[in-house]
Coordinates of C-alpha atoms in Angstrom, one line a residue:
Chain A
M1 CA 0.0 0.0 0.0
N2 CA 1.2 3.5 -0.9
V3 CA 0.6 6.2 1.7
T4 CA 1.3 9.9 1.5
L5 CA 1.3 12.2 4.4
L6 CA 1.0 16.0 4.1
A7 CA 2.9 17.3 7.1
G8 CA 4.2 20.3 9.0
G9 CA 6.4 20.0 12.0
V10 CA 5.8 18.1 15.2
G11 CA 2.4 16.6 14.7
G12 CA 3.3 15.7 11.1
A13 CA 6.5 14.2 12.2
R14 CA 4.9 12.0 14.9
L15 CA 2.3 10.7 12.5
A16 CA 5.0 10.0 9.9
H17 CA 6.9 8.0 12.5
G18 CA 3.7 6.1 13.4
L19 CA 3.0 5.3 9.7
D20 CA 6.7 4.2 9.2
L21 CA 6.4 1.9 12.2
A22 CA 3.0 0.5 11.1
L23 CA 4.0 0.1 7.4
G24 CA 7.5 -1.2 8.2
A25 CA 6.0 -4.0 10.4
T26 CA 3.4 -5.0 7.8
S27 CA 5.4 -4.7 4.6
G28 CA 8.9 -5.8 5.7
G29 CA 10.7 -2.5 5.3
T30 CA 9.3 -1.2 2.0
P31 CA 6.9 1.2 3.5
G32 CA 5.8 3.0 0.3
L33 CA 5.4 6.0 2.6
T34 CA 6.0 9.5 1.3
V35 CA 5.9 12.5 3.5
V36 CA 5.3 15.9 1.8
V37 CA 6.6 18.6 4.0
N38 CA 6.0 22.3 4.4
V39 CA 8.8 24.7 3.6
G40 CA 7.0 27.9 4.4
D41 CA 8.9 28.0 7.7
D42 CA 12.3 27.9 6.1
V43 CA 14.6 30.6 7.1
E44 CA 18.2 31.7 6.4
L45 CA 20.2 32.6 9.6
H46 CA 23.9 33.2 9.8
G47 CA 24.0 32.5 6.0
L48 CA 22.7 29.0 6.6
A49 CA 19.6 27.5 5.0
I50 CA 17.3 26.1 7.7
S51 CA 14.3 24.0 7.0
P52 CA 12.7 23.4 10.4
D53 CA 9.8 21.2 9.4
I54 CA 11.9 19.0 7.1
D55 CA 14.4 18.6 10.0
T56 CA 11.7 17.8 12.5
V57 CA 10.4 15.1 10.2
L58 CA 13.8 13.7 9.5
Y59 CA 15.0 13.7 13.1
T60 CA 11.8 12.1 14.3
L61 CA 11.9 9.4 11.7
A62 CA 15.5 8.8 12.6
G63 CA 14.7 8.6 16.3
L64 CA 17.1 11.4 17.0
N65 CA 14.6 14.1 18.0
D66 CA 14.2 15.7 21.3
E67 CA 10.8 14.3 22.4
D68 CA 10.4 16.6 25.4
R69 CA 11.0 19.8 23.5
G70 CA 9.4 18.8 20.3
W71 CA 12.1 20.2 18.0
G72 CA 15.8 19.7 17.5
L73 CA 18.0 16.8 18.4
R74 CA 18.3 15.0 21.7
G75 CA 21.3 15.7 23.9
E76 CA 22.3 18.8 22.0
S77 CA 25.1 21.2 23.0
Y78 CA 25.2 24.9 22.0
A79 CA 28.9 25.8 21.8
T80 CA 28.7 27.2 18.3
L81 CA 25.7 29.3 19.1
A82 CA 27.4 30.8 22.1
A83 CA 30.4 31.7 19.9
L84 CA 28.2 33.2 17.3
K85 CA 26.7 35.4 20.0
D86 CA 30.2 36.4 21.0
L87 CA 30.9 37.4 17.4
G88 CA 27.9 39.8 17.5
E89 CA 25.4 37.6 15.8
D90 CA 21.7 37.8 16.8
T91 CA 21.0 34.3 18.2
W92 CA 17.3 34.5 19.0
F93 CA 16.8 31.2 17.0
T94 CA 18.3 28.3 19.0
L95 CA 20.6 26.1 16.9
G96 CA 22.4 23.1 18.5
D97 CA 25.8 22.0 17.5
R98 CA 24.7 18.8 15.8
D99 CA 21.7 20.5 14.2
L100 CA 24.1 23.0 12.7
A101 CA 25.8 20.2 10.8
T102 CA 22.5 19.6 9.0
H103 CA 22.2 23.3 8.0
I104 CA 25.9 23.5 7.0
V105 CA 25.5 20.4 4.7
R106 CA 22.2 21.7 3.3
T107 CA 23.6 25.1 2.6
A108 CA 26.7 23.8 0.9
R109 CA 24.7 21.5 -1.4
L110 CA 22.1 24.2 -2.2
R111 CA 24.9 26.6 -3.2
R112 CA 26.3 23.9 -5.4
G113 CA 23.0 23.9 -7.2
E114 CA 21.3 20.8 -5.8
P115 CA 17.6 21.2 -5.4
L116 CA 16.2 21.0 -1.8
S117 CA 14.5 17.7 -2.6
A118 CA 17.9 16.1 -3.6
V119 CA 19.5 17.6 -0.5
T120 CA 16.7 16.3 1.7
A121 CA 17.1 12.8 0.1
H122 CA 20.8 12.9 1.0
L123 CA 20.1 13.9 4.6
A124 CA 17.4 11.2 4.9
R125 CA 19.7 8.5 3.5
A126 CA 22.6 9.6 5.8
A127 CA 20.2 9.4 8.8
G128 CA 18.9 6.0 7.9
V129 CA 15.4 7.3 7.3
R130 CA 13.2 4.8 5.3
P131 CA 10.2 6.9 4.1
R132 CA 10.6 9.3 1.2
V133 CA 10.6 12.8 2.6
L134 CA 9.9 15.5 0.0
P135 CA 9.8 19.2 0.4
V136 CA 6.5 20.4 -1.3
T137 CA 8.6 22.5 -3.6
D138 CA 12.2 23.1 -4.5
D139 CA 11.4 26.8 -5.1
R140 CA 11.2 29.6 -2.6
L141 CA 8.0 29.7 -0.6
A142 CA 8.0 31.9 2.5
T143 CA 5.1 32.1 4.9
L144 CA 4.5 35.7 6.0
V145 CA 2.1 36.5 8.8
D146 CA 0.0 39.6 8.9
T147 CA -0.5 40.8 12.5
P148 CA -1.6 44.0 14.2
S149 CA 2.1 44.9 14.3
G150 CA 2.4 44.4 10.5
R151 CA 3.7 41.6 8.3
L152 CA 6.2 39.3 9.9
G153 CA 8.5 36.6 8.6
F154 CA 7.3 33.2 9.8
Q155 CA 10.1 32.5 12.3
E156 CA 10.0 36.1 13.6
Y157 CA 6.3 35.5 14.3
F158 CA 6.7 32.0 15.6
V159 CA 10.0 31.8 17.5
G160 CA 11.1 35.5 17.8
R161 CA 7.7 36.7 19.1
Q162 CA 6.5 33.3 20.4
H163 CA 3.4 33.4 18.3
A164 CA 1.9 35.9 20.6
D165 CA 0.5 38.2 17.9
A166 CA -3.0 37.8 16.6
V167 CA -2.9 36.4 13.0
L168 CA -5.0 38.6 10.7
G169 CA -3.9 36.8 7.5
L170 CA -1.3 34.7 5.9
H171 CA 0.7 35.2 2.7
F172 CA 2.7 32.5 1.0
D173 CA 5.4 34.5 -0.7
G174 CA 6.6 32.9 -3.9
A175 CA 3.9 30.2 -3.9
D176 CA 2.4 31.5 -7.2
A177 CA 5.6 30.8 -9.1
A178 CA 6.5 27.6 -7.1
R179 CA 6.4 24.2 -8.8
P180 CA 5.8 21.0 -6.9
A181 CA 9.0 19.2 -6.2
P182 CA 9.6 16.0 -8.3
G183 CA 7.4 13.2 -7.0
V184 CA 4.9 15.4 -5.1
L185 CA 2.0 15.2 -7.5
D186 CA 2.5 11.5 -8.1
A187 CA 2.6 10.9 -4.4
L188 CA -0.9 12.3 -4.1
A189 CA -2.1 9.4 -6.2
A190 CA -1.4 7.1 -3.3
D191 CA -3.9 4.6 -1.9
L192 CA -4.2 6.7 1.2
V193 CA -3.5 10.4 1.5
V194 CA -3.4 11.8 5.1
L195 CA -3.5 15.4 6.2
A196 CA -1.5 15.3 9.4
P197 CA -2.8 16.9 12.6
S198 CA -0.6 19.9 11.8
N199 CA -1.7 23.6 11.9
P200 CA -4.2 24.0 9.0
F201 CA -3.0 27.5 8.2
L202 CA 0.7 27.4 9.0
S203 CA 1.5 23.8 7.9
I204 CA -1.1 22.5 5.5
E205 CA -2.2 25.7 3.7
P206 CA 1.3 26.5 2.3
L207 CA 1.4 22.9 0.9
L208 CA -1.9 23.5 -0.9
A209 CA -0.7 26.9 -2.1
V210 CA 1.8 25.4 -4.5
P211 CA 0.0 25.3 -7.9
G212 CA -1.2 21.9 -8.7
V213 CA -1.2 20.4 -5.2
R214 CA -4.7 21.4 -4.2
A215 CA -6.1 20.2 -7.5
A216 CA -4.2 16.9 -7.3
L217 CA -5.6 16.3 -3.8
A218 CA -9.1 17.3 -4.8
G219 CA -9.0 14.8 -7.7
A220 CA -7.1 12.0 -6.0
R221 CA -8.6 8.6 -6.3
G222 CA -7.2 7.2 -3.1
R223 CA -8.8 7.6 0.3
R224 CA -8.2 11.1 1.7
V225 CA -8.2 11.5 5.4
A226 CA -7.6 14.5 7.7
V227 CA -6.8 14.2 11.4
S228 CA -8.0 17.2 13.5
P229 CA -5.2 19.1 15.3
I230 CA -7.9 20.5 17.5
V231 CA -9.0 18.4 20.5
G232 CA -11.6 19.6 23.0
G233 CA -11.4 23.1 21.5
Q234 CA -7.7 23.3 22.0
A235 CA -4.6 22.8 19.8
I236 CA -2.5 19.8 20.8
K237 CA 0.5 22.1 20.3
G238 CA 1.2 25.6 19.0
P239 CA -1.2 28.5 18.0
A240 CA -3.7 26.7 15.8
A241 CA -6.6 27.5 18.2
Q242 CA -5.8 31.2 18.3
I243 CA -5.4 31.4 14.5
L244 CA -8.7 29.6 13.9
E245 CA -10.4 32.1 16.1
S246 CA -8.7 35.2 14.7
L247 CA -9.4 34.2 11.2
G248 CA -13.1 33.7 12.0
H249 CA -13.3 29.9 12.2
E250 CA -15.0 27.8 14.9
V251 CA -12.2 26.6 17.3
S252 CA -13.1 22.9 17.2
A253 CA -12.7 19.8 15.1
L254 CA -15.8 20.9 13.3
G255 CA -14.1 24.2 12.4
V256 CA -11.2 22.2 11.0
A257 CA -13.6 19.8 9.1
R258 CA -15.2 22.8 7.4
I259 CA -11.8 23.9 6.1
Y260 CA -11.0 20.5 4.8
A261 CA -14.5 19.4 3.6
D262 CA -13.8 19.8 -0.1
L263 CA -10.4 18.0 0.1
V264 CA -10.9 14.8 2.1
D265 CA -13.3 11.9 2.4
V266 CA -12.7 11.1 6.1
M267 CA -12.3 13.3 9.1
V268 CA -10.7 11.8 12.1
I269 CA -11.7 13.5 15.4
D270 CA -10.8 12.7 18.9
E271 CA -13.0 10.7 21.2
R272 CA -13.3 13.8 23.4
D273 CA -15.1 15.5 20.5
A274 CA -17.5 12.6 19.8
A275 CA -20.4 15.0 20.1
L276 CA -19.1 16.7 16.9
A277 CA -19.4 13.5 14.8
G278 CA -22.9 14.3 13.7
P279 CA -22.2 17.9 12.6
V280 CA -19.0 16.8 10.8
A281 CA -20.9 14.0 9.0
D282 CA -23.4 16.6 7.9
L283 CA -20.6 18.2 5.9
G284 CA -20.7 15.0 3.7
L285 CA -17.6 13.5 5.4
T286 CA -17.1 10.1 6.9
V287 CA -16.2 10.5 10.5
R288 CA -13.9 8.3 12.5
V289 CA -13.8 8.9 16.3
T290 CA -10.7 7.7 18.1
D291 CA -7.9 8.7 20.5
T292 CA -5.9 11.1 18.4
I293 CA -3.3 12.0 21.0
M294 CA -0.2 10.2 19.9
G295 CA 2.4 10.8 22.5
G296 CA 5.3 8.3 22.1
P297 CA 5.9 5.7 19.4
P298 CA 3.3 3.2 20.6
G299 CA 0.5 5.8 20.4
R300 CA 1.8 7.0 17.0
E301 CA 1.7 3.4 15.6
R302 CA -1.8 2.8 17.0
L303 CA -3.2 5.9 15.3
A304 CA -1.4 5.1 12.1
R305 CA -2.9 1.6 12.1
E306 CA -6.4 3.1 12.4
L307 CA -5.6 5.4 9.5
L308 CA -4.3 2.5 7.4
A309 CA -7.5 0.6 8.1
L310 CA -9.5 3.4 6.5
A311 CA -7.8 2.9 3.1
Chain B
M1 CA 55.8 54.2 16.4
N2 CA 54.1 52.3 13.6
V3 CA 55.0 48.7 13.2
T4 CA 54.0 46.2 10.5
L5 CA 54.4 42.5 10.8
L6 CA 54.3 40.1 7.8
A7 CA 53.0 36.9 9.2
G8 CA 51.8 33.4 8.6
G9 CA 50.4 31.2 11.3
V10 CA 51.7 30.3 14.7
G11 CA 55.2 32.0 14.6
G12 CA 53.6 35.1 13.2
A13 CA 50.8 35.1 15.6
R14 CA 53.1 34.8 18.6
L15 CA 55.3 37.6 17.5
A16 CA 52.1 39.7 16.8
H17 CA 51.0 39.0 20.3
G18 CA 54.5 40.1 21.7
L19 CA 54.4 43.3 19.6
D20 CA 50.9 44.0 20.8
L21 CA 52.0 43.6 24.4
A22 CA 55.1 45.6 24.0
L23 CA 53.5 48.5 22.1
G24 CA 50.3 48.5 24.2
A25 CA 52.4 49.0 27.4
T26 CA 54.5 51.8 25.9
S27 CA 51.8 53.7 24.0
G28 CA 48.8 53.3 26.2
G29 CA 46.6 51.2 23.9
T30 CA 47.2 52.8 20.5
P31 CA 49.7 50.3 19.3
G32 CA 50.0 51.4 15.7
L33 CA 50.5 47.7 14.9
T34 CA 49.4 46.2 11.6
V35 CA 49.7 42.5 11.0
V36 CA 49.6 41.5 7.3
V37 CA 48.6 37.9 7.1
N38 CA 49.0 35.1 4.5
V39 CA 45.8 33.9 2.8
G40 CA 47.4 31.2 0.6
D41 CA 46.4 28.5 3.2
D42 CA 42.7 29.5 2.9
V43 CA 40.4 26.7 2.1
E44 CA 36.7 26.0 1.6
L45 CA 35.3 23.0 3.5
H46 CA 31.7 22.1 3.9
G47 CA 30.9 25.3 2.0
L48 CA 32.6 27.4 4.7
A49 CA 35.4 29.8 4.0
I50 CA 38.3 29.0 6.3
S51 CA 41.3 31.3 6.8
P52 CA 43.6 29.4 9.1
D53 CA 46.4 32.0 9.3
I54 CA 44.1 34.9 9.9
D55 CA 42.3 32.9 12.6
T56 CA 45.5 31.9 14.3
V57 CA 46.6 35.5 14.5
L58 CA 43.1 36.7 15.7
Y59 CA 42.8 33.9 18.3
T60 CA 46.3 34.5 19.6
L61 CA 45.9 38.2 19.9
A62 CA 42.6 37.7 21.7
G63 CA 44.2 35.3 24.1
L64 CA 41.8 32.5 23.0
N65 CA 44.1 30.2 21.1
D66 CA 45.1 26.7 22.1
E67 CA 48.8 27.2 23.1
D68 CA 49.6 23.6 23.4
R69 CA 48.3 22.6 20.0
G70 CA 49.3 25.8 18.3
W71 CA 46.1 26.2 16.3
G72 CA 42.4 26.6 17.1
L73 CA 40.7 27.7 20.3
R74 CA 41.3 26.6 23.8
G75 CA 38.8 24.2 25.4
E76 CA 37.1 23.4 22.1
S77 CA 34.3 20.7 21.6
Y78 CA 33.7 18.9 18.3
A79 CA 30.0 18.1 18.3
T80 CA 29.3 19.7 14.9
L81 CA 32.3 17.9 13.3
A82 CA 31.0 14.5 14.6
A83 CA 27.6 15.3 13.2
L84 CA 29.1 16.3 9.8
K85 CA 30.9 13.0 9.7
D86 CA 27.6 11.2 10.4
L87 CA 26.1 13.0 7.5
G88 CA 28.8 11.6 5.2
E89 CA 31.1 14.6 5.1
D90 CA 34.9 14.1 4.8
T91 CA 36.1 15.5 8.2
W92 CA 39.9 15.2 7.7
F93 CA 40.3 18.9 8.7
T94 CA 39.5 19.3 12.4
L95 CA 37.0 22.2 13.1
G96 CA 35.9 22.9 16.6
D97 CA 32.4 24.1 17.5
R98 CA 33.5 27.6 18.5
D99 CA 35.9 27.9 15.6
L100 CA 33.0 27.0 13.3
A101 CA 31.2 30.1 14.4
T102 CA 34.1 32.2 12.9
H103 CA 33.8 30.3 9.6
I104 CA 30.0 30.6 9.5
V105 CA 30.2 34.4 10.1
R106 CA 33.0 34.8 7.6
T107 CA 31.2 32.8 5.0
A108 CA 27.9 34.7 5.4
R109 CA 29.6 38.1 5.2
L110 CA 31.7 37.1 2.1
R111 CA 28.6 35.9 0.4
R112 CA 26.9 39.2 1.1
G113 CA 29.8 40.8 -0.8
E114 CA 32.0 42.1 2.1
P115 CA 35.7 41.9 1.2
L116 CA 37.8 39.6 3.4
S117 CA 39.6 42.6 4.9
A118 CA 36.2 44.0 6.2
V119 CA 35.2 40.6 7.5
T120 CA 38.5 40.2 9.3
A121 CA 38.1 43.7 10.8
H122 CA 34.7 42.7 12.1
L123 CA 36.0 39.5 13.6
A124 CA 38.9 41.3 15.2
R125 CA 36.6 43.9 16.7
A126 CA 34.2 41.3 18.1
A127 CA 37.2 39.5 19.7
G128 CA 38.5 42.7 21.2
V129 CA 41.8 42.5 19.2
R130 CA 43.6 45.8 19.2
P131 CA 46.1 45.6 16.3
R132 CA 44.9 46.0 12.7
V133 CA 44.9 42.5 11.1
L134 CA 44.9 42.6 7.3
P135 CA 44.7 39.8 4.8
V136 CA 47.4 40.5 2.3
T137 CA 44.7 40.5 -0.4
D138 CA 40.9 40.4 -0.7
D139 CA 41.3 38.4 -3.9
R140 CA 41.8 34.7 -4.3
L141 CA 45.3 33.5 -3.7
A142 CA 45.8 29.7 -3.2
T143 CA 49.1 28.1 -2.4
L144 CA 49.6 24.9 -4.4
V145 CA 52.4 22.6 -3.6
D146 CA 54.3 20.6 -6.2
T147 CA 55.4 17.2 -4.8
P148 CA 56.5 13.9 -6.3
S149 CA 52.8 12.9 -6.0
G150 CA 51.7 15.9 -8.1
R151 CA 50.3 19.3 -7.3
L152 CA 48.4 19.4 -4.0
G153 CA 46.2 22.0 -2.5
F154 CA 47.8 23.6 0.5
Q155 CA 45.7 22.0 3.2
E156 CA 45.8 18.7 1.4
Y157 CA 49.6 18.8 1.6
F158 CA 49.8 20.3 5.1
V159 CA 46.9 18.8 7.1
G160 CA 45.7 16.0 4.9
R161 CA 49.1 14.4 4.3
Q162 CA 50.8 15.9 7.3
H163 CA 53.4 17.8 5.1
A164 CA 55.2 14.4 4.6
D165 CA 55.7 15.0 0.8
A166 CA 58.9 16.5 -0.5
V167 CA 58.2 20.0 -1.8
L168 CA 59.5 20.5 -5.3
G169 CA 58.0 23.9 -6.0
L170 CA 55.2 26.3 -5.0
H171 CA 52.6 28.0 -7.0
F172 CA 50.5 30.9 -5.8
D173 CA 47.4 30.5 -7.8
G174 CA 45.6 33.8 -8.5
A175 CA 48.6 35.8 -7.2
D176 CA 49.2 37.5 -10.5
A177 CA 45.8 39.0 -10.6
A178 CA 45.5 39.7 -6.9
R179 CA 45.6 43.3 -5.5
P180 CA 46.9 44.2 -2.1
A181 CA 44.0 44.6 0.4
P182 CA 43.3 48.3 1.3
G183 CA 46.0 49.4 3.8
V184 CA 48.6 46.8 3.0
L185 CA 50.9 48.9 0.9
D186 CA 50.6 51.9 3.2
A187 CA 51.4 49.6 6.2
L188 CA 54.8 48.8 4.6
A189 CA 55.7 52.5 5.1
A190 CA 55.8 51.9 8.8
D191 CA 58.8 52.8 11.0
L192 CA 59.5 49.1 11.5
V193 CA 58.6 46.3 9.2
V194 CA 59.1 42.8 10.5
L195 CA 59.1 39.5 8.7
A196 CA 57.9 37.0 11.3
P197 CA 59.7 33.8 12.0
S198 CA 57.1 32.1 9.7
N199 CA 57.8 29.6 6.9
P200 CA 59.6 31.7 4.2
F201 CA 58.0 29.7 1.4
L202 CA 54.6 28.8 2.8
S203 CA 53.9 32.0 4.8
I204 CA 56.1 34.9 3.5
E205 CA 56.4 34.1 -0.2
P206 CA 52.7 34.2 -0.8
L207 CA 52.6 37.7 0.8
L208 CA 55.4 38.8 -1.5
A209 CA 53.7 37.2 -4.5
V210 CA 50.9 39.8 -4.4
P211 CA 51.9 42.4 -7.1
G212 CA 53.2 45.5 -5.4
V213 CA 54.1 44.0 -2.0
R214 CA 57.6 42.9 -2.8
A215 CA 58.4 46.3 -4.4
A216 CA 56.9 48.2 -1.5
L217 CA 59.0 46.2 1.0
A218 CA 62.1 46.6 -1.1
G219 CA 61.6 50.4 -1.3
A220 CA 60.4 50.9 2.3
R221 CA 62.1 53.7 4.3
G222 CA 61.5 52.2 7.7
R223 CA 63.7 49.6 9.3
R224 CA 63.1 46.2 7.8
V225 CA 63.9 43.2 10.0
A226 CA 63.5 39.5 9.5
V227 CA 63.5 36.9 12.3
S228 CA 64.9 33.5 11.3
P229 CA 62.4 30.6 11.7
I230 CA 65.4 28.2 11.6
V231 CA 67.3 27.7 14.8
G232 CA 70.2 25.3 15.1
G233 CA 69.4 24.0 11.6
Q234 CA 65.9 23.1 12.6
A235 CA 62.5 24.7 12.2
I236 CA 60.8 25.9 15.4
K237 CA 57.6 24.4 14.0
G238 CA 56.4 22.9 10.7
P239 CA 58.2 21.8 7.6
A240 CA 60.4 24.9 6.9
A241 CA 63.7 22.8 7.2
Q242 CA 62.6 20.1 4.8
I243 CA 61.4 22.7 2.3
L244 CA 64.6 24.7 2.5
E245 CA 66.5 21.5 1.8
S246 CA 64.3 20.2 -1.0
L247 CA 64.3 23.6 -2.8
G248 CA 68.1 23.7 -2.6
H249 CA 68.7 26.1 0.2
E250 CA 71.0 25.8 3.1
V251 CA 69.0 24.7 6.2
S252 CA 70.2 27.4 8.5
A253 CA 69.6 31.0 9.5
L254 CA 72.2 31.8 6.8
G255 CA 70.1 30.0 4.2
V256 CA 67.1 32.1 5.3
A257 CA 69.2 35.3 5.4
R258 CA 70.2 34.7 1.7
I259 CA 66.5 34.5 0.8
Y260 CA 65.7 37.7 2.5
A261 CA 68.9 39.6 1.8
D262 CA 67.4 42.0 -0.8
L263 CA 64.4 42.7 1.3
V264 CA 65.5 43.5 4.8
D265 CA 68.2 45.6 6.7
V266 CA 68.5 43.5 9.8
M267 CA 68.6 39.7 10.3
V268 CA 67.7 38.4 13.7
I269 CA 69.2 35.0 14.4
D270 CA 69.2 32.8 17.5
E271 CA 72.0 32.8 20.0
R272 CA 72.5 29.1 19.2
D273 CA 73.4 30.3 15.7
A274 CA 75.9 33.0 16.8
A275 CA 78.6 31.4 14.7
L276 CA 76.5 32.4 11.6
A277 CA 76.6 36.1 12.5
G278 CA 79.7 36.7 10.3
P279 CA 78.4 35.0 7.2
V280 CA 75.1 36.7 7.5
A281 CA 76.8 40.1 7.9
D282 CA 78.8 39.3 4.8
L283 CA 75.5 39.4 2.9
G284 CA 75.4 43.2 3.7
L285 CA 72.9 42.7 6.6
T286 CA 73.0 44.0 10.1
V287 CA 72.9 41.0 12.4
R288 CA 71.2 40.8 15.8
V289 CA 71.8 37.7 17.9
T290 CA 69.3 36.9 20.6
D291 CA 67.1 34.3 22.1
T292 CA 64.4 33.9 19.4
I293 CA 62.4 31.1 21.0
M294 CA 59.3 33.0 22.2
G295 CA 57.2 30.4 24.0
G296 CA 54.6 32.1 26.1
P297 CA 53.6 35.8 26.4
P298 CA 56.7 37.0 28.4
G299 CA 59.1 35.5 25.8
R300 CA 57.0 37.1 23.0
E301 CA 57.1 40.5 24.6
R302 CA 60.8 40.2 25.3
L303 CA 61.6 39.4 21.6
A304 CA 59.2 42.1 20.5
R305 CA 61.0 44.7 22.6
E306 CA 64.3 43.8 21.1
L307 CA 62.8 44.2 17.6
L308 CA 61.3 47.6 18.6
A309 CA 64.7 48.7 19.8
L310 CA 66.0 48.2 16.2
A311 CA 63.7 50.8 14.7

């Protein structure tokens, strides 16, 4: 079975890990899993090309991620960052010593002319990652966030200002001219396409903003499933709840289902939101109610198996 | 008093430190010291621009260098290098975590279009270095080493193969088209110009290979002094003795004096080589016999004071 996951950072990475575990066990190591990852969060700092969502997915699939913190590598040190600060660099974005190696290699290869998808494949291979991890595009796509303080770069909004600003709108700079990375559109023809419980606006929307992706998903013949990132009216992680609210959506799994209604066949909502099953079904969607909180690897694999059963 | 030092790596850095200490004490913090540094050893690794001689000079002047090892920073860690190796990078050139910050900042600024001299001034300022440290040129100048195994890049010869190959010749690639960095030619009009006890072929020759530098030194009105890097027929550090021999020079302070005879007024030789004072004087040079082994800061300052007394 071929499975494609559309993913942002932590939630996407955890579900990717679960799918890798579930598929790896059933298919003997040829998972047929493709993870299409958001690049709207990418940022250049200290001259280095940083792709936070791709790295979170790679590190999680490699079992190297910091589970407590949600991002970065386990057991990191920060000697280079301290020295960068001593040299007068603005070090508001935390970069570990081992993490920096990823950015150094990525930057060197991009400057040599390798597309981001090829660089990502190299990093995945080096880390022993089995699934195919694809940036949604090799072209520039930068998420900009409109706030009462003006338009902010994504990492300025998210890390620099700790996503404290109200989000009035989003702009995916470069999206109009971006082309899907090689393999992305084909991957949407999988038997099962899953929209990860990632932020609908910050993680999934930029994927859909790449010309051709939304149409390929809308026309896909496989089973299309979305997992709600909102449980009990709250985001599992990050600012999804605030953004739903400030953009005028209902802060609930139903609000998310309305956003995805034209794109998926099945909406997976948490058992705590069982009361919303009827209203979600009224949108014309099949509803699956389950425990969507993944936590560690066993919970990820369990949710993944329930998704695979939907195909 | 204005003093200019022509320097390579360790020997040049130690004498620069001594001159900074000696001039700082006598002139109250306006040393008027310029260090013109070799860039023929520069190398790009992992996409990062590395200037080993400049960094040795900066780190030594800042009191941050590893005195035991001679290069790099004291108390370094190597987490990023280990991670680079895990990512399949060839890590034959040791790069510490804090040292990497220097290369990251240098690379980012060079890519923004800053000349190496401006980047070096920024790094010197950030490290609290008082003397002016100038790369001899902002243009590309790469030392290539002809050996029985063919032509090698400098760091391949020096670090990769531990300078074990016989040196049959040297080529300073790009030197013909290189221009002296801003301030270099003016610095040669100082009251005292010192050729550091650096390798005459690997450190001083590439400086002189930049069009205009040799002529400016030959025509300089200030006192021009060279310190022999050969003591008792041996190099204080590195392959200077082997290279003198393989290129057909006498392996002694006299052999060095013959190379510099047309460029300097005074040759400083070690007291262990006192017997060579006559033959060196016969070249038309003033000879100063002293203890040239610097060791730590007190020895550096002592030698520097003796040099200042020659002006």
